[in-house]
mmCIF file of C-alpha atoms in Angstrom:
data_model
loop_
_atom_site.group_PDB
_atom_site.id
_atom_site.type_symbol
_atom_site.label_atom_id
_atom_site.label_comp_id
_atom_site.label_asym_id
_atom_site.label_seq_id
_atom_site.Cartn_x
_atom_site.Cartn_y
_atom_site.Cartn_z
ATOM 1 C CA MET A 21 122.939 106.149 122.511
ATOM 2 C CA ASN A 22 120.658 109.031 123.369
ATOM 3 C CA PRO A 23 119.238 111.767 121.155
ATOM 4 C CA THR A 24 121.129 115.020 121.300
ATOM 5 C CA THR A 25 118.131 117.357 121.504
ATOM 6 C CA THR A 26 116.720 117.837 124.987
ATOM 7 C CA ILE A 27 113.936 120.098 126.170
ATOM 8 C CA GLY A 28 113.534 121.142 129.743
ATOM 9 C CA ASN A 29 110.354 121.569 131.758
ATOM 10 C CA ILE A 30 108.394 119.034 129.748
ATOM 11 C CA ASN A 31 105.646 116.931 131.294
ATOM 12 C CA SER A 32 105.706 113.156 131.183
ATOM 13 C CA ASP A 33 102.920 112.839 128.599
ATOM 14 C CA LEU A 34 104.689 115.033 126.068
ATOM 15 C CA TYR A 35 107.991 113.335 126.756
ATOM 16 C CA SER A 36 106.418 109.923 126.212
ATOM 17 C CA LYS A 37 104.751 111.107 123.012
ATOM 18 C CA TYR A 38 107.844 112.543 121.366
ATOM 19 C CA TYR A 39 110.633 110.414 122.847
ATOM 20 C CA PHE A 40 109.170 106.896 123.036
ATOM 21 C CA TYR A 41 108.291 104.507 120.233
ATOM 22 C CA GLY A 42 104.618 103.719 119.750
ATOM 23 C CA TRP A 43 101.229 105.088 118.795
ATOM 24 C CA GLY A 44 98.820 107.169 120.890
ATOM 25 C CA ARG A 45 98.873 105.982 124.483
ATOM 26 C CA PHE A 46 100.767 102.824 123.634
ATOM 27 C CA ARG A 47 104.411 103.777 124.072
ATOM 28 C CA TYR A 48 107.406 101.529 124.548
ATOM 29 C CA SER A 49 110.771 102.337 126.042
ATOM 30 C CA GLY A 50 113.931 100.321 125.669
ATOM 31 C CA ILE A 51 115.634 99.494 122.404
ATOM 32 C CA LEU A 52 112.640 100.555 120.293
ATOM 33 C CA SER A 53 113.060 104.118 121.536
ATOM 34 C CA GLU A 54 116.816 104.245 120.997
ATOM 35 C CA SER A 55 118.134 106.561 118.322
ATOM 36 C CA LEU A 56 120.076 103.726 116.681
ATOM 37 C CA PHE A 57 116.849 101.794 116.084
ATOM 38 C CA ALA A 58 115.221 104.886 114.561
ATOM 39 C CA TYR A 59 118.242 105.368 112.317
ATOM 40 C CA ILE A 60 118.142 101.753 111.106
ATOM 41 C CA ILE A 61 114.422 101.991 110.314
ATOM 42 C CA LEU A 62 114.993 105.237 108.427
ATOM 43 C CA CYS A 63 117.783 103.631 106.383
ATOM 44 C CA ILE A 64 115.522 100.676 105.581
ATOM 45 C CA CYS A 65 112.820 103.085 104.398
ATOM 46 C CA LEU A 66 115.232 104.867 102.069
ATOM 47 C CA PHE A 67 116.556 101.525 100.830
ATOM 48 C CA THR A 68 113.018 100.306 100.139
ATOM 49 C CA LYS A 69 112.063 103.552 98.431
ATOM 50 C CA ASN A 70 115.026 103.528 96.066
ATOM 51 C CA PHE A 71 114.672 99.783 95.550
ATOM 52 C CA SER A 72 111.045 100.124 94.517
ATOM 53 C CA VAL A 73 111.133 103.403 92.592
ATOM 54 C CA ASN A 74 114.563 104.094 91.127
ATOM 55 C CA GLY A 75 115.458 100.448 90.667
ATOM 56 C CA ALA A 76 112.165 99.355 89.138
ATOM 57 C CA ASN A 77 111.812 102.346 86.817
ATOM 58 C CA ASN A 78 115.293 101.956 85.393
ATOM 59 C CA ALA A 79 114.863 98.210 84.919
ATOM 60 C CA VAL A 80 111.498 98.151 83.153
ATOM 61 C CA ILE A 81 111.818 101.231 80.950
ATOM 62 C CA SER A 82 112.497 99.285 77.742
ATOM 63 C CA THR A 83 109.649 96.868 78.483
ATOM 64 C CA VAL A 84 107.270 99.741 79.225
ATOM 65 C CA GLU A 85 108.143 101.255 75.864
ATOM 66 C CA ARG A 86 107.014 98.066 74.125
ATOM 67 C CA VAL A 87 103.862 97.703 76.207
ATOM 68 C CA PHE A 88 102.624 101.283 75.763
ATOM 69 C CA TYR A 89 104.278 101.983 72.398
ATOM 70 C CA LEU A 90 106.370 104.819 73.824
ATOM 71 C CA ASN A 91 109.199 106.491 71.997
ATOM 72 C CA SER A 92 112.354 107.598 73.786
ATOM 73 C CA VAL A 93 110.980 111.088 74.428
ATOM 74 C CA GLU A 94 107.828 109.722 76.076
ATOM 75 C CA SER A 95 109.774 107.265 78.203
ATOM 76 C CA GLY A 96 112.107 110.090 79.186
ATOM 77 C CA LEU A 97 109.065 112.117 80.227
ATOM 78 C CA PHE A 98 107.916 109.200 82.369
ATOM 79 C CA LEU A 99 111.230 109.279 84.251
ATOM 80 C CA ALA A 100 111.398 113.089 84.393
ATOM 81 C CA LEU A 101 107.995 113.398 86.074
ATOM 82 C CA TYR A 102 109.516 111.880 89.207
ATOM 83 C CA ASP A 103 112.098 114.676 89.495
ATOM 84 C CA LEU A 104 109.545 117.307 88.522
ATOM 85 C CA ALA A 105 107.323 116.259 91.415
ATOM 86 C CA THR A 106 110.183 116.520 93.899
ATOM 87 C CA VAL A 107 110.939 120.082 92.777
ATOM 88 C CA PHE A 108 107.395 121.289 93.479
ATOM 89 C CA SER A 109 106.775 119.338 96.680
ATOM 90 C CA ALA A 110 110.139 119.720 98.444
ATOM 91 C CA PRO A 111 109.600 123.304 99.740
ATOM 92 C CA LEU A 112 106.151 122.490 101.116
ATOM 93 C CA VAL A 113 107.264 119.266 102.779
ATOM 94 C CA GLY A 114 110.315 120.975 104.246
ATOM 95 C CA TYR A 115 108.161 123.737 105.728
ATOM 96 C CA LEU A 116 105.532 121.424 107.186
ATOM 97 C CA GLY A 117 108.214 119.105 108.497
ATOM 98 C CA SER A 118 109.361 121.774 110.937
ATOM 99 C CA LEU A 119 105.837 122.171 112.323
ATOM 100 C CA TYR A 120 104.796 118.548 112.760
ATOM 101 C CA SER A 121 106.353 115.289 113.843
ATOM 102 C CA SER A 122 108.848 113.933 111.310
ATOM 103 C CA PRO A 123 107.798 110.243 111.546
ATOM 104 C CA ILE A 124 104.322 111.249 110.340
ATOM 105 C CA PHE A 125 105.842 112.477 107.090
ATOM 106 C CA PHE A 126 108.051 109.416 106.810
ATOM 107 C CA SER A 127 104.969 107.224 107.091
ATOM 108 C CA LEU A 128 103.021 109.297 104.571
ATOM 109 C CA ASN A 129 106.084 109.128 102.340
ATOM 110 C CA MET A 130 105.920 105.324 102.189
ATOM 111 C CA ILE A 131 102.124 105.251 101.778
ATOM 112 C CA ILE A 132 102.244 107.675 98.843
ATOM 113 C CA ILE A 133 104.980 105.624 97.186
ATOM 114 C CA ALA A 134 102.865 102.502 97.638
ATOM 115 C CA ILE A 135 99.940 104.256 95.932
ATOM 116 C CA GLY A 136 102.184 105.368 93.087
ATOM 117 C CA ASN A 137 103.508 101.843 92.579
ATOM 118 C CA VAL A 138 99.989 100.413 92.498
ATOM 119 C CA LEU A 139 98.936 102.998 89.906
ATOM 120 C CA ILE A 140 101.898 102.143 87.693
ATOM 121 C CA ALA A 141 101.173 98.426 87.928
ATOM 122 C CA SER A 142 97.439 98.965 87.374
ATOM 123 C CA SER A 143 98.124 100.610 84.034
ATOM 124 C CA ASN A 144 98.893 97.135 82.705
ATOM 125 C CA PHE A 145 95.278 96.047 83.235
ATOM 126 C CA ILE A 146 93.411 98.919 81.587
ATOM 127 C CA ASP A 147 91.013 97.399 79.036
ATOM 128 C CA ARG A 148 93.235 94.408 78.374
ATOM 129 C CA ASN A 149 90.644 92.821 76.062
ATOM 130 C CA ASN A 150 91.354 95.462 73.448
ATOM 131 C CA LYS A 151 95.004 94.582 73.376
ATOM 132 C CA VAL A 152 96.527 92.725 70.495
ATOM 133 C CA ASN A 153 96.694 88.990 70.836
ATOM 134 C CA LEU A 154 99.763 87.036 69.859
ATOM 135 C CA ASN A 155 99.099 84.350 67.273
ATOM 136 C CA TRP A 156 100.371 81.342 69.205
ATOM 137 C CA ASN A 157 99.610 78.964 66.326
ATOM 138 C CA ASN A 158 102.118 80.625 64.050
ATOM 139 C CA THR A 159 105.345 78.665 64.337
ATOM 140 C CA GLN A 160 107.173 79.865 61.253
ATOM 141 C CA ASN A 161 110.282 81.982 61.303
ATOM 142 C CA PRO A 162 109.270 85.265 62.969
ATOM 143 C CA PHE A 163 111.603 87.275 60.774
ATOM 144 C CA THR A 164 110.120 86.288 57.400
ATOM 145 C CA SER A 165 108.239 88.944 55.480
ATOM 146 C CA ASN A 166 104.938 87.042 55.333
ATOM 147 C CA ASN A 167 104.825 86.150 59.007
ATOM 148 C CA VAL A 168 101.904 87.656 60.943
ATOM 149 C CA LEU A 169 102.971 87.730 64.592
ATOM 150 C CA PHE A 170 99.935 89.592 65.814
ATOM 151 C CA GLN A 171 96.287 88.871 65.239
ATOM 152 C CA CYS A 172 94.044 91.815 66.021
ATOM 153 C CA TYR A 173 90.496 91.725 67.234
ATOM 154 C CA ASN A 174 89.388 94.528 64.933
ATOM 155 C CA GLU A 175 87.501 93.064 61.972
ATOM 156 C CA SER A 176 88.821 95.606 59.484
ATOM 157 C CA VAL A 177 92.359 94.798 60.443
ATOM 158 C CA ARG A 178 91.816 91.047 60.563
ATOM 159 C CA THR A 179 90.941 90.973 56.867
ATOM 160 C CA ARG A 180 94.188 92.634 55.813
ATOM 161 C CA GLU A 181 96.880 90.571 54.211
ATOM 162 C CA ASN A 182 100.454 90.722 55.499
ATOM 163 C CA THR A 183 99.395 92.749 58.528
ATOM 164 C CA THR A 184 102.437 94.005 60.367
ATOM 165 C CA ASP A 185 102.693 94.585 64.084
ATOM 166 C CA SER A 186 103.311 98.330 63.633
ATOM 167 C CA ILE A 187 100.139 98.792 61.561
ATOM 168 C CA CYS A 188 98.095 96.801 64.011
ATOM 169 C CA LEU A 189 99.423 98.488 67.106
ATOM 170 C CA LYS A 190 99.797 102.132 66.227
ATOM 171 C CA GLU A 191 97.034 102.761 63.727
ATOM 172 C CA ASP A 192 94.168 100.761 65.149
ATOM 173 C CA TYR A 193 94.801 100.159 68.839
ATOM 174 C CA LEU A 194 96.176 103.372 70.213
ATOM 175 C CA SER A 195 92.743 103.933 71.705
ATOM 176 C CA ILE A 196 91.363 105.968 74.557
ATOM 177 C CA ALA A 197 91.996 103.001 76.821
ATOM 178 C CA GLU A 198 95.665 103.132 75.887
ATOM 179 C CA LYS A 199 95.783 106.840 76.679
ATOM 180 C CA ASN A 200 94.192 106.180 80.054
ATOM 181 C CA ALA A 201 96.792 103.522 80.738
ATOM 182 C CA LYS A 202 99.556 105.981 79.891
ATOM 183 C CA PHE A 203 97.970 108.544 82.187
ATOM 184 C CA LEU A 204 98.061 106.051 85.064
ATOM 185 C CA LEU A 205 101.675 105.276 84.242
ATOM 186 C CA TYR A 206 102.707 108.924 84.291
ATOM 187 C CA ALA A 207 100.561 109.796 87.307
ATOM 188 C CA GLY A 208 101.997 106.912 89.306
ATOM 189 C CA ASN A 209 105.576 108.059 88.811
ATOM 190 C CA PHE A 210 104.627 111.674 89.549
ATOM 191 C CA ILE A 211 103.039 110.543 92.818
ATOM 192 C CA ASN A 212 106.178 108.562 93.611
ATOM 193 C CA GLY A 213 108.156 111.774 93.265
ATOM 194 C CA ILE A 214 105.884 113.539 95.742
ATOM 195 C CA GLY A 215 106.204 110.688 98.207
ATOM 196 C CA SER A 216 109.986 110.523 97.999
ATOM 197 C CA VAL A 217 110.649 114.045 99.241
ATOM 198 C CA ALA A 218 110.316 113.552 102.999
ATOM 199 C CA LEU A 219 113.158 111.051 103.306
ATOM 200 C CA PHE A 220 115.587 113.599 101.854
ATOM 201 C CA THR A 221 114.303 116.922 103.173
ATOM 202 C CA ILE A 222 113.224 115.893 106.684
ATOM 203 C CA GLY A 223 115.405 112.821 107.074
ATOM 204 C CA VAL A 224 118.655 114.808 107.188
ATOM 205 C CA PRO A 225 117.718 117.108 110.122
ATOM 206 C CA TYR A 226 116.108 114.124 111.852
ATOM 207 C CA ILE A 227 119.473 112.350 111.824
ATOM 208 C CA GLU A 228 121.108 115.517 113.154
ATOM 209 C CA ARG A 229 118.703 115.466 116.094
ATOM 210 C CA ILE A 230 119.277 111.881 117.130
ATOM 211 C CA PHE A 231 123.079 111.783 116.857
ATOM 212 C CA PRO A 232 125.848 113.970 118.263
ATOM 213 C CA ARG A 233 127.183 116.569 115.867
ATOM 214 C CA GLU A 234 130.475 114.759 115.285
ATOM 215 C CA LYS A 235 128.629 111.582 114.241
ATOM 216 C CA ALA A 236 125.724 113.109 112.328
ATOM 217 C CA ALA A 237 127.679 113.817 109.140
ATOM 218 C CA TYR A 238 129.047 110.275 109.025
ATOM 219 C CA CYS A 239 125.593 108.790 109.638
ATOM 220 C CA GLN A 240 124.113 110.944 106.888
ATOM 221 C CA GLY A 241 126.747 109.651 104.475
ATOM 222 C CA VAL A 242 125.900 106.064 105.343
ATOM 223 C CA TYR A 243 122.211 106.916 105.023
ATOM 224 C CA PHE A 244 122.568 108.101 101.424
ATOM 225 C CA ALA A 245 124.940 105.255 100.570
ATOM 226 C CA VAL A 246 122.314 102.743 101.705
ATOM 227 C CA GLY A 247 119.787 104.459 99.460
ATOM 228 C CA THR A 248 122.140 104.244 96.483
ATOM 229 C CA VAL A 249 122.720 100.546 97.065
ATOM 230 C CA GLY A 250 118.946 100.073 97.248
ATOM 231 C CA GLY A 251 118.510 101.599 93.808
ATOM 232 C CA THR A 252 121.189 99.424 92.216
ATOM 233 C CA LEU A 253 119.928 96.219 93.804
ATOM 234 C CA GLY A 254 116.412 97.173 92.733
ATOM 235 C CA ILE A 255 117.548 97.160 89.108
ATOM 236 C CA VAL A 256 118.956 93.652 89.470
ATOM 237 C CA ALA A 257 115.963 92.257 91.380
ATOM 238 C CA THR A 258 113.378 93.754 89.036
ATOM 239 C CA GLY A 259 115.230 92.333 86.053
ATOM 240 C CA ARG A 260 114.555 88.815 87.334
ATOM 241 C CA PHE A 261 110.800 89.405 87.021
ATOM 242 C CA LEU A 262 111.245 90.153 83.332
ATOM 243 C CA LEU A 263 112.091 86.490 82.732
ATOM 244 C CA LEU A 264 108.419 85.703 83.406
ATOM 245 C CA TYR A 265 105.903 86.306 80.655
ATOM 246 C CA THR A 266 103.518 89.132 81.473
ATOM 247 C CA LYS A 267 100.405 86.893 81.458
ATOM 248 C CA PHE A 268 101.986 84.075 83.481
ATOM 249 C CA THR A 269 101.559 81.805 80.480
ATOM 250 C CA SER A 270 103.083 78.381 80.939
ATOM 251 C CA ARG A 271 106.313 77.864 79.048
ATOM 252 C CA ARG A 272 104.906 74.929 77.106
ATOM 253 C CA HIS A 273 102.097 77.140 75.765
ATOM 254 C CA ILE A 274 104.525 79.752 74.433
ATOM 255 C CA PRO A 275 105.966 79.294 70.923
ATOM 256 C CA SER A 276 109.522 78.034 70.910
ATOM 257 C CA TRP A 277 110.735 81.063 68.991
ATOM 258 C CA LEU A 278 109.361 83.496 71.594
ATOM 259 C CA THR A 279 112.152 83.656 74.156
ATOM 260 C CA SER A 280 113.105 86.326 76.659
ATOM 261 C CA SER A 281 115.644 87.711 74.170
ATOM 262 C CA HIS A 282 113.042 88.121 71.404
ATOM 263 C CA PRO A 283 111.936 91.719 70.630
ATOM 264 C CA LEU A 284 108.279 90.724 71.105
ATOM 265 C CA TRP A 285 108.826 89.295 74.576
ATOM 266 C CA ILE A 286 106.965 91.228 77.281
ATOM 267 C CA GLY A 287 108.247 90.439 80.742
ATOM 268 C CA CYS A 288 106.165 90.596 83.901
ATOM 269 C CA TRP A 289 107.137 94.204 84.536
ATOM 270 C CA TRP A 290 104.078 95.117 86.631
ATOM 271 C CA LEU A 291 104.419 92.433 89.333
ATOM 272 C CA PRO A 292 107.367 93.991 91.221
ATOM 273 C CA TYR A 293 105.444 97.246 91.591
ATOM 274 C CA PHE A 294 102.700 95.425 93.489
ATOM 275 C CA ILE A 295 105.261 93.629 95.664
ATOM 276 C CA TYR A 296 107.301 96.749 96.366
ATOM 277 C CA GLY A 297 104.138 98.710 97.086
ATOM 278 C CA SER A 298 103.201 96.156 99.736
ATOM 279 C CA LEU A 299 106.647 96.493 101.314
ATOM 280 C CA CYS A 300 106.234 100.264 101.416
ATOM 281 C CA CYS A 301 102.887 99.888 103.192
ATOM 282 C CA LEU A 302 104.517 97.642 105.777
ATOM 283 C CA MET A 303 107.359 100.093 106.343
ATOM 284 C CA SER A 304 104.887 102.972 106.692
ATOM 285 C CA LEU A 305 103.389 101.240 109.717
ATOM 286 C CA VAL A 306 106.773 100.593 111.319
ATOM 287 C CA VAL A 307 108.181 104.073 110.751
ATOM 288 C CA SER A 308 105.021 105.829 111.957
ATOM 289 C CA GLY A 309 105.769 104.802 115.536
ATOM 290 C CA LEU A 310 109.239 106.328 115.685
ATOM 291 C CA PRO A 311 109.772 109.066 118.262
ATOM 292 C CA ASN A 312 110.336 112.593 116.996
ATOM 293 C CA TYR A 313 113.028 113.313 119.611
ATOM 294 C CA GLY A 314 111.742 116.815 120.141
ATOM 295 C CA ILE A 315 108.549 118.853 120.286
ATOM 296 C CA PRO A 316 107.656 120.146 116.799
ATOM 297 C CA GLY A 317 107.860 123.924 116.547
ATOM 298 C CA LYS A 318 110.166 124.258 119.560
ATOM 299 C CA LEU A 319 113.246 122.715 118.022
ATOM 300 C CA ASP A 320 114.313 125.981 116.419
ATOM 301 C CA SER A 321 114.152 127.872 119.707
ATOM 302 C CA VAL A 322 116.295 125.219 121.348
ATOM 303 C CA ARG A 323 118.841 125.454 118.569
ATOM 304 C CA ASN A 324 118.844 129.264 118.752
ATOM 305 C CA SER A 325 119.533 129.267 122.494
ATOM 306 C CA THR A 326 122.338 126.787 122.000
ATOM 307 C CA THR A 327 123.791 129.001 119.297
ATOM 308 C CA GLU A 328 123.756 132.061 121.571
ATOM 309 C CA ILE A 329 125.569 130.179 124.331
ATOM 310 C CA SER A 330 128.337 129.074 122.004
ATOM 311 C CA ALA A 331 128.631 132.401 120.147
ATOM 312 C CA VAL A 332 131.272 133.886 122.487
ATOM 313 C CA ALA A 333 133.525 130.848 122.292
ATOM 314 C CA SER A 334 133.120 130.644 118.543
ATOM 315 C CA ALA A 335 134.102 134.296 118.118
ATOM 316 C CA GLN A 336 137.401 133.717 119.897
ATOM 317 C CA GLN A 337 138.207 130.739 117.723
ATOM 318 C CA GLN A 338 137.166 132.473 114.514
ATOM 319 C CA SER A 339 140.065 134.920 114.439
ATOM 320 C CA ILE A 340 142.536 132.058 114.758
ATOM 321 C CA ARG A 341 140.838 130.085 112.011
ATOM 322 C CA GLU A 342 140.838 133.072 109.662
ATOM 323 C CA GLN A 343 144.602 133.342 109.901
ATOM 324 C CA GLU A 344 145.026 129.630 109.264
ATOM 325 C CA ASN A 345 142.658 129.661 106.298
ATOM 326 C CA ASP A 346 144.224 132.629 104.491
ATOM 327 C CA SER A 347 146.698 130.363 102.741
ATOM 328 C CA LYS A 348 143.896 128.030 101.641
ATOM 329 C CA ASP A 349 141.481 130.631 100.293
ATOM 330 C CA ASN A 350 142.329 130.232 96.641
ATOM 331 C CA THR A 351 141.999 126.453 96.748
ATOM 332 C CA MET A 352 138.760 126.582 98.715
ATOM 333 C CA VAL A 353 137.196 129.104 96.325
ATOM 334 C CA MET A 354 137.997 126.968 93.302
ATOM 335 C CA THR A 355 136.643 123.868 95.039
ATOM 336 C CA CYS A 356 133.393 125.576 96.021
ATOM 337 C CA LEU A 357 132.936 126.797 92.464
ATOM 338 C CA LYS A 358 133.593 123.402 90.948
ATOM 339 C CA LYS A 359 131.574 121.163 93.258
ATOM 340 C CA PRO A 360 128.089 122.459 92.307
ATOM 341 C CA GLU A 361 128.917 122.068 88.631
ATOM 342 C CA ILE A 362 130.324 118.598 89.216
ATOM 343 C CA GLU A 363 127.168 117.623 91.087
ATOM 344 C CA LYS A 364 124.963 118.870 88.235
ATOM 345 C CA ILE A 365 127.011 116.999 85.655
ATOM 346 C CA LEU A 366 126.871 113.853 87.777
ATOM 347 C CA ARG A 367 123.092 114.002 88.125
ATOM 348 C CA ILE A 368 122.671 114.540 84.371
ATOM 349 C CA LEU A 369 124.902 111.573 83.599
ATOM 350 C CA LEU A 370 123.118 109.301 86.066
ATOM 351 C CA LYS A 371 119.640 110.289 84.885
ATOM 352 C CA GLY A 372 120.554 109.854 81.254
ATOM 353 C CA PHE A 373 122.857 106.864 81.511
ATOM 354 C CA VAL A 374 121.248 104.379 83.862
ATOM 355 C CA PRO A 375 117.711 104.146 82.375
ATOM 356 C CA PHE A 376 118.770 103.853 78.751
ATOM 357 C CA ILE A 377 121.949 101.797 79.043
ATOM 358 C CA THR A 378 119.636 98.801 79.391
ATOM 359 C CA LYS A 379 118.195 99.529 75.952
ATOM 360 C CA TYR A 380 121.709 99.771 74.563
ATOM 361 C CA PHE A 381 122.604 96.303 75.826
ATOM 362 C CA GLU A 382 119.338 94.884 74.496
ATOM 363 C CA TYR A 383 119.498 96.203 70.957
ATOM 364 C CA GLN A 384 123.227 96.568 70.375
ATOM 365 C CA HIS A 385 124.316 93.257 71.905
ATOM 366 C CA GLN A 386 121.070 91.285 71.423
ATOM 367 C CA LEU A 387 120.638 90.546 75.128
ATOM 368 C CA ASP A 388 117.373 89.793 76.867
ATOM 369 C CA THR A 389 115.995 92.469 79.169
ATOM 370 C CA SER A 390 116.760 90.533 82.341
ATOM 371 C CA THR A 391 120.437 90.090 81.469
ATOM 372 C CA ALA A 392 120.703 93.723 80.373
ATOM 373 C CA THR A 393 119.296 94.947 83.685
ATOM 374 C CA LEU A 394 121.666 92.638 85.562
ATOM 375 C CA ILE A 395 124.654 94.214 83.807
ATOM 376 C CA THR A 396 123.283 97.717 84.381
ATOM 377 C CA GLY A 397 122.785 97.016 88.081
ATOM 378 C CA ALA A 398 126.324 95.666 88.370
ATOM 379 C CA ILE A 399 127.731 98.803 86.750
ATOM 380 C CA ALA A 400 125.682 101.041 89.044
ATOM 381 C CA LEU A 401 126.799 99.046 92.083
ATOM 382 C CA LEU A 402 130.442 99.459 91.096
ATOM 383 C CA THR A 403 129.985 103.222 91.234
ATOM 384 C CA VAL A 404 129.155 102.874 94.929
ATOM 385 C CA ILE A 405 131.850 100.331 95.788
ATOM 386 C CA ILE A 406 134.657 102.006 93.845
ATOM 387 C CA GLY A 407 133.447 105.536 93.197
ATOM 388 C CA CYS A 408 132.718 106.603 96.775
ATOM 389 C CA PRO A 409 136.111 105.576 98.263
ATOM 390 C CA ALA A 410 137.921 106.995 95.231
ATOM 391 C CA GLY A 411 136.044 110.280 95.511
ATOM 392 C CA ALA A 412 136.824 110.524 99.216
ATOM 393 C CA TYR A 413 140.507 109.840 98.501
ATOM 394 C CA PHE A 414 140.861 112.495 95.797
ATOM 395 C CA ASP A 415 138.845 115.007 97.817
ATOM 396 C CA GLU A 416 141.389 114.970 100.619
#
């Protein structure tokens, strides 16, 4: 399978640089330079990106609210910063992507996501000594009125009788350190949004370059489907980490009443971000060696010349197509008007439904966070397995 874009009168050095896999003078032919290999690596990158960003964010949102004392508006802002970053960075990345080699941006994409994941995870370790400390010696019923679940380090608070967790947390310990931790949390997700742009803006024309036109659309559909599956599986996988206590405390040193379904349980939400960030770094190295399958800056001229050659033949076919499409105009107009609105509604539902359905399962059905994320991931996966074929069927 060979790339569809060819450029004549090109010397061997340039051809090796843009059509062979490798770095600098170290270039390799064979299967590593095949377009199918490049496509598989690109799909793995998108899978890893959605697995680490979309999956993790949706899975840990309720835990993050408890750790940083966020309300629903603040947690919604945390998720919205990702989309906000893509809006501002997409035009710039799309412009630069036409001037430079695409694999460079794919590699930077994964590195930036790794940095964002590390920042999010690092927010858990900002001035941890000023955090509240759970009173492990208290073994009475945690729901009685006189039970003090938290024991603060502040002397003025320690002397209070019947200290409640809300007084301790919000009035005395929402310090500058906590604000810095929130800033890292928000900044990390904003950076993730910047790093996620290249796989969508540059990845699509890259696939069009390496596959024939009749196969490119199908390959792009598979490409986005793989990314969707990555996000859903990321929710399920991240939920398993929430069964671990955030400080890796041994189970025998944790009070019997503090289980993963208890409202005060804090799962190890930060660990998957470190792991996924490492995977992104690894993928950045692999994807950086992919060939560009064309000289940057000259691809447009090649496409323009191809368009001029086929213009005469297309003009002859156009008159025939216009007659055939006259009877379908009304239906096509209605479909074109409806599809953008349907897409907007779908994005709103997904953004609002997936992150907070986990909270619904936790509080309404008294489930632990891990089980709630497992159910959410299963529901999201069903939308891919059932929704995509059903949508294709009804669209015919």
